[in-house]
PDB file of C-alpha atoms in Angstrom:
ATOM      1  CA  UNK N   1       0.000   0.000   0.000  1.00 49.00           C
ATOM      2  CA  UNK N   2       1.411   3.149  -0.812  1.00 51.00           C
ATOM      3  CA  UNK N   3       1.530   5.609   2.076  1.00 51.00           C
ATOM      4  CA  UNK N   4       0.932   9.733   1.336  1.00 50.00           C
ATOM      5  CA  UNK N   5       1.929  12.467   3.781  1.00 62.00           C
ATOM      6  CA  UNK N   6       0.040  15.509   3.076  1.00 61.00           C
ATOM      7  CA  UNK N   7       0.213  18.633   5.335  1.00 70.00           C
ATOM      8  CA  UNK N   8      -3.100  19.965   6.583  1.00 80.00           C
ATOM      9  CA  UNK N   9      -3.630  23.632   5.844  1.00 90.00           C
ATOM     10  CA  UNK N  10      -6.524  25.986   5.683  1.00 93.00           C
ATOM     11  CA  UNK N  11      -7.774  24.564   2.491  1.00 93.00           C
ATOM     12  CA  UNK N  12      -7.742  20.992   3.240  1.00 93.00           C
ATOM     13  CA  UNK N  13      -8.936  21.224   6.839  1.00 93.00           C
ATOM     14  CA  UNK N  14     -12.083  23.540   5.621  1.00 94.00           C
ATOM     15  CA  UNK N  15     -12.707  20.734   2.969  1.00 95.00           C
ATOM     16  CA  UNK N  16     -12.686  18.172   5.347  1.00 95.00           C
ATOM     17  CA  UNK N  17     -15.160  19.752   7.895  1.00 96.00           C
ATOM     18  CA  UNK N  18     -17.736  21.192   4.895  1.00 95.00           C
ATOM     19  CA  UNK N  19     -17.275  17.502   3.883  1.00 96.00           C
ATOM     20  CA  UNK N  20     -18.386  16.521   7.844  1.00 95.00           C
ATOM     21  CA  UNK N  21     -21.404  19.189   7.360  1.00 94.00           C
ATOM     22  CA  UNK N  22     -22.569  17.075   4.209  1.00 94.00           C
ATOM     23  CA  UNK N  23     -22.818  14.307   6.270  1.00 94.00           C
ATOM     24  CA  UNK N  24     -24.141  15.307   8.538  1.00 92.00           C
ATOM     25  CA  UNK N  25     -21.355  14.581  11.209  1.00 94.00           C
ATOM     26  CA  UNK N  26     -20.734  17.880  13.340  1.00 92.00           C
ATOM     27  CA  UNK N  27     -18.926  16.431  16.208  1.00 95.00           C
ATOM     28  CA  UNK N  28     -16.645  15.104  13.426  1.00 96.00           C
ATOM     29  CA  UNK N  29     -16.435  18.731  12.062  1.00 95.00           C
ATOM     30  CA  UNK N  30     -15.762  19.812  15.838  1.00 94.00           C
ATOM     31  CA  UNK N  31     -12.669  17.747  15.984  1.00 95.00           C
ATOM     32  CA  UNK N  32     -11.077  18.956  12.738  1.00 94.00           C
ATOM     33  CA  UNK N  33     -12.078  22.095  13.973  1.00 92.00           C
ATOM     34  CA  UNK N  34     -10.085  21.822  17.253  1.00 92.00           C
ATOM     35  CA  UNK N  35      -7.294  20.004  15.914  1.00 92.00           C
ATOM     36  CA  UNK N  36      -6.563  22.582  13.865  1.00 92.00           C
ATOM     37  CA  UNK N  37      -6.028  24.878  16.585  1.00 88.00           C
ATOM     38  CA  UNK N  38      -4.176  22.152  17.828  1.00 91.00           C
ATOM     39  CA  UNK N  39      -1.735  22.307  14.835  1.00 89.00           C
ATOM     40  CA  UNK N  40      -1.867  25.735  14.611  1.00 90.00           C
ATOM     41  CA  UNK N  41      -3.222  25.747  11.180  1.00 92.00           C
ATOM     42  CA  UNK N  42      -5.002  29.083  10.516  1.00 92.00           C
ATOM     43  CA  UNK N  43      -8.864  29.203  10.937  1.00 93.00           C
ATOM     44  CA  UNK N  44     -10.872  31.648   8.199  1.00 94.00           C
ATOM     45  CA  UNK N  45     -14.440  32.487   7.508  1.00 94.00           C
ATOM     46  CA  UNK N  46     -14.959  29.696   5.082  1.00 94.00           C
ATOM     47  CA  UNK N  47     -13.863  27.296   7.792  1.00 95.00           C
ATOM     48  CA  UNK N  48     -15.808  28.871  10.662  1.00 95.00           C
ATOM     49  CA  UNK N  49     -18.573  29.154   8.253  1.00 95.00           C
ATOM     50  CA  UNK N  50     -18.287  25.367   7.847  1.00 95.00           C
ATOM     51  CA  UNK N  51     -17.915  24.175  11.258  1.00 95.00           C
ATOM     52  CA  UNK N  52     -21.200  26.261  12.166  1.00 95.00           C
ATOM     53  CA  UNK N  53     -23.219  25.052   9.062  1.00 94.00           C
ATOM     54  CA  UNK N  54     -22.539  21.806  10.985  1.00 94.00           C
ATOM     55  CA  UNK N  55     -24.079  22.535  13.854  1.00 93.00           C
ATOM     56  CA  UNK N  56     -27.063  24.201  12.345  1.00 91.00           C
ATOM     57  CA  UNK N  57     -27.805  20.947  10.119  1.00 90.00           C
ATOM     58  CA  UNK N  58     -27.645  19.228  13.315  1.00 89.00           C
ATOM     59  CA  UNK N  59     -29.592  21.031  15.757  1.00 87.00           C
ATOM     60  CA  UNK N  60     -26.717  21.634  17.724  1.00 91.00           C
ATOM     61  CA  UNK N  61     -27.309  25.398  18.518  1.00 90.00           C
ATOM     62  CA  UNK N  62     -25.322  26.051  21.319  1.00 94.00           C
ATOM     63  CA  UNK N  63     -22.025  24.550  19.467  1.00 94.00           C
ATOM     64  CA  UNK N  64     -22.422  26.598  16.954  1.00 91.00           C
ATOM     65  CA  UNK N  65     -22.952  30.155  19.158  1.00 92.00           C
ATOM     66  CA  UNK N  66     -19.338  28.932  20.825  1.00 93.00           C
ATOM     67  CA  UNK N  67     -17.700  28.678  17.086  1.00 93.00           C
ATOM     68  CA  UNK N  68     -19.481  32.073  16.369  1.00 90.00           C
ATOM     69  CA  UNK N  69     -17.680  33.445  19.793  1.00 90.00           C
ATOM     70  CA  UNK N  70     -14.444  31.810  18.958  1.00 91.00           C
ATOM     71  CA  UNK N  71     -14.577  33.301  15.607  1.00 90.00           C
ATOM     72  CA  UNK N  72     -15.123  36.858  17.082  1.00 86.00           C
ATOM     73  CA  UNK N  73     -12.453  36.448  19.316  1.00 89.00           C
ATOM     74  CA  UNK N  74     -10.145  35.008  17.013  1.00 88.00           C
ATOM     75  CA  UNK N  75     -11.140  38.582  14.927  1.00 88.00           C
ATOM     76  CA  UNK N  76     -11.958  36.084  11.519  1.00 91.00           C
ATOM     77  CA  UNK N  77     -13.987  38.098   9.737  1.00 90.00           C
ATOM     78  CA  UNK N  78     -17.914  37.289  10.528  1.00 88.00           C
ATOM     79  CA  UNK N  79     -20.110  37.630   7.202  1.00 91.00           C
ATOM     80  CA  UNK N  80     -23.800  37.148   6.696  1.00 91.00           C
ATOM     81  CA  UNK N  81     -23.709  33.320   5.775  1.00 91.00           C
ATOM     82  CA  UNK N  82     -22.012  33.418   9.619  1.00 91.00           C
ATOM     83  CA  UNK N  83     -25.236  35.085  11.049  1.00 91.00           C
ATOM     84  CA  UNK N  84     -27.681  32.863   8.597  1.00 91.00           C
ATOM     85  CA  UNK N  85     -26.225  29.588   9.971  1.00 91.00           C
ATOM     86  CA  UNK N  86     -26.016  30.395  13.688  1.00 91.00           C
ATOM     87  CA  UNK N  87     -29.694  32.183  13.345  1.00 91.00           C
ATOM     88  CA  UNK N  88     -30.835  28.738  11.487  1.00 91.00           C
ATOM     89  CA  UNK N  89     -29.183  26.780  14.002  1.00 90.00           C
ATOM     90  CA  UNK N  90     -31.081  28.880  16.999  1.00 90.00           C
ATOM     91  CA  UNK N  91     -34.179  28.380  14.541  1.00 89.00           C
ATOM     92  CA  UNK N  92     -33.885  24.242  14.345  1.00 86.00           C
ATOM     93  CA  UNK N  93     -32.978  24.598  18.281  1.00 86.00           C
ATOM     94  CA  UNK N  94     -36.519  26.116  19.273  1.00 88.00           C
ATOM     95  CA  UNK N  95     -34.027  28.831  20.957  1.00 89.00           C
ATOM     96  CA  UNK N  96     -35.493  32.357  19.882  1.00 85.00           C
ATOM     97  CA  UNK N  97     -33.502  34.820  22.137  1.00 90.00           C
ATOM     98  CA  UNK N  98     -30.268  34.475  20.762  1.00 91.00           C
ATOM     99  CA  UNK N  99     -31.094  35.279  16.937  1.00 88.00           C
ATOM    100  CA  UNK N 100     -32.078  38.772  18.050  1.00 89.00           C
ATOM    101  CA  UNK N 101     -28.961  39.196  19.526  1.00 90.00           C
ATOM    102  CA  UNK N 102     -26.883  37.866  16.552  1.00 89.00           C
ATOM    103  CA  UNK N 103     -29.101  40.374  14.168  1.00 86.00           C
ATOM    104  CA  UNK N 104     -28.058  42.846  16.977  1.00 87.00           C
ATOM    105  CA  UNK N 105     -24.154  42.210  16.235  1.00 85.00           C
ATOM    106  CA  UNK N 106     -24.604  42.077  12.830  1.00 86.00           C
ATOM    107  CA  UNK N 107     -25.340  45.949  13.344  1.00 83.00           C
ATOM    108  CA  UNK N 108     -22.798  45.958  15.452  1.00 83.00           C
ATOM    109  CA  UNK N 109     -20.029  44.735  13.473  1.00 80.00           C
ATOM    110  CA  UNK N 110     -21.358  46.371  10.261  1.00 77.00           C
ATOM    111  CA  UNK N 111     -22.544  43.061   8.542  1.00 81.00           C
ATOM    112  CA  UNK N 112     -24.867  43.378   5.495  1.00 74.00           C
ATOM    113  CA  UNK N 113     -28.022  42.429   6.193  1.00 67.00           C
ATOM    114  CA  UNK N 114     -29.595  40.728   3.278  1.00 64.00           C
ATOM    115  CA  UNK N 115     -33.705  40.499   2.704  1.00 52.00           C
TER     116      UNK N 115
END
């Protein structure tokens, strides 16, 4: 068998996780998540944007807020499909509170808000 070393990066470790979101495997997308932190391989809005797409198409609410925090204090660039997914996820979650407050910090942080 013929044995590849490839080094994770950016690219490959967003792949992975929007390949986890597909499937519907967040806590899969989680761990790529953190062990790229781990590795010290840079985080951006695609990946973020990934990771919390994740947790919306699971339910998982709460675990995507925390990768919205992180990505705020990590100061990666929050866009609308950000807000969209972690509003969704609050949405599938039966949590209504929290999406005013995202719409709030969309203001906040000078986010286009689309119609």
């Amino acid at each position: 068998m013929v044995q590849s070393k490839f080094e994770s990066n950016t690219i490959t470790c967003s792949a992975a996780i929007s390949a986890c979101r597909q499937g519907g495997e967040w806590e899969k997308a989680l761990q790529r998540s953190s062990m790229m932190a781990r590795s010290m391989v840079e985080s951006n809005t695609i990946t973020f944007n990934a990771a919390i797409s994740a947790c919306e198409k699971s339910g998982e609410w709460q675990k995507g807020l925390q990768l919205s925090s992180s990505m705020a204090q990590s100061a990666v660039e929050s866009v609308t499909i950000t807000f969209n997914a972690a509003i969704s996820a609050c949405e599938k979650g039966g949590e209504w509170k929290k999406p005013l407050q995202l719409f709030g910090d969309m203001g906040r942080r000078h986010v286009q808000h689309e119609a």
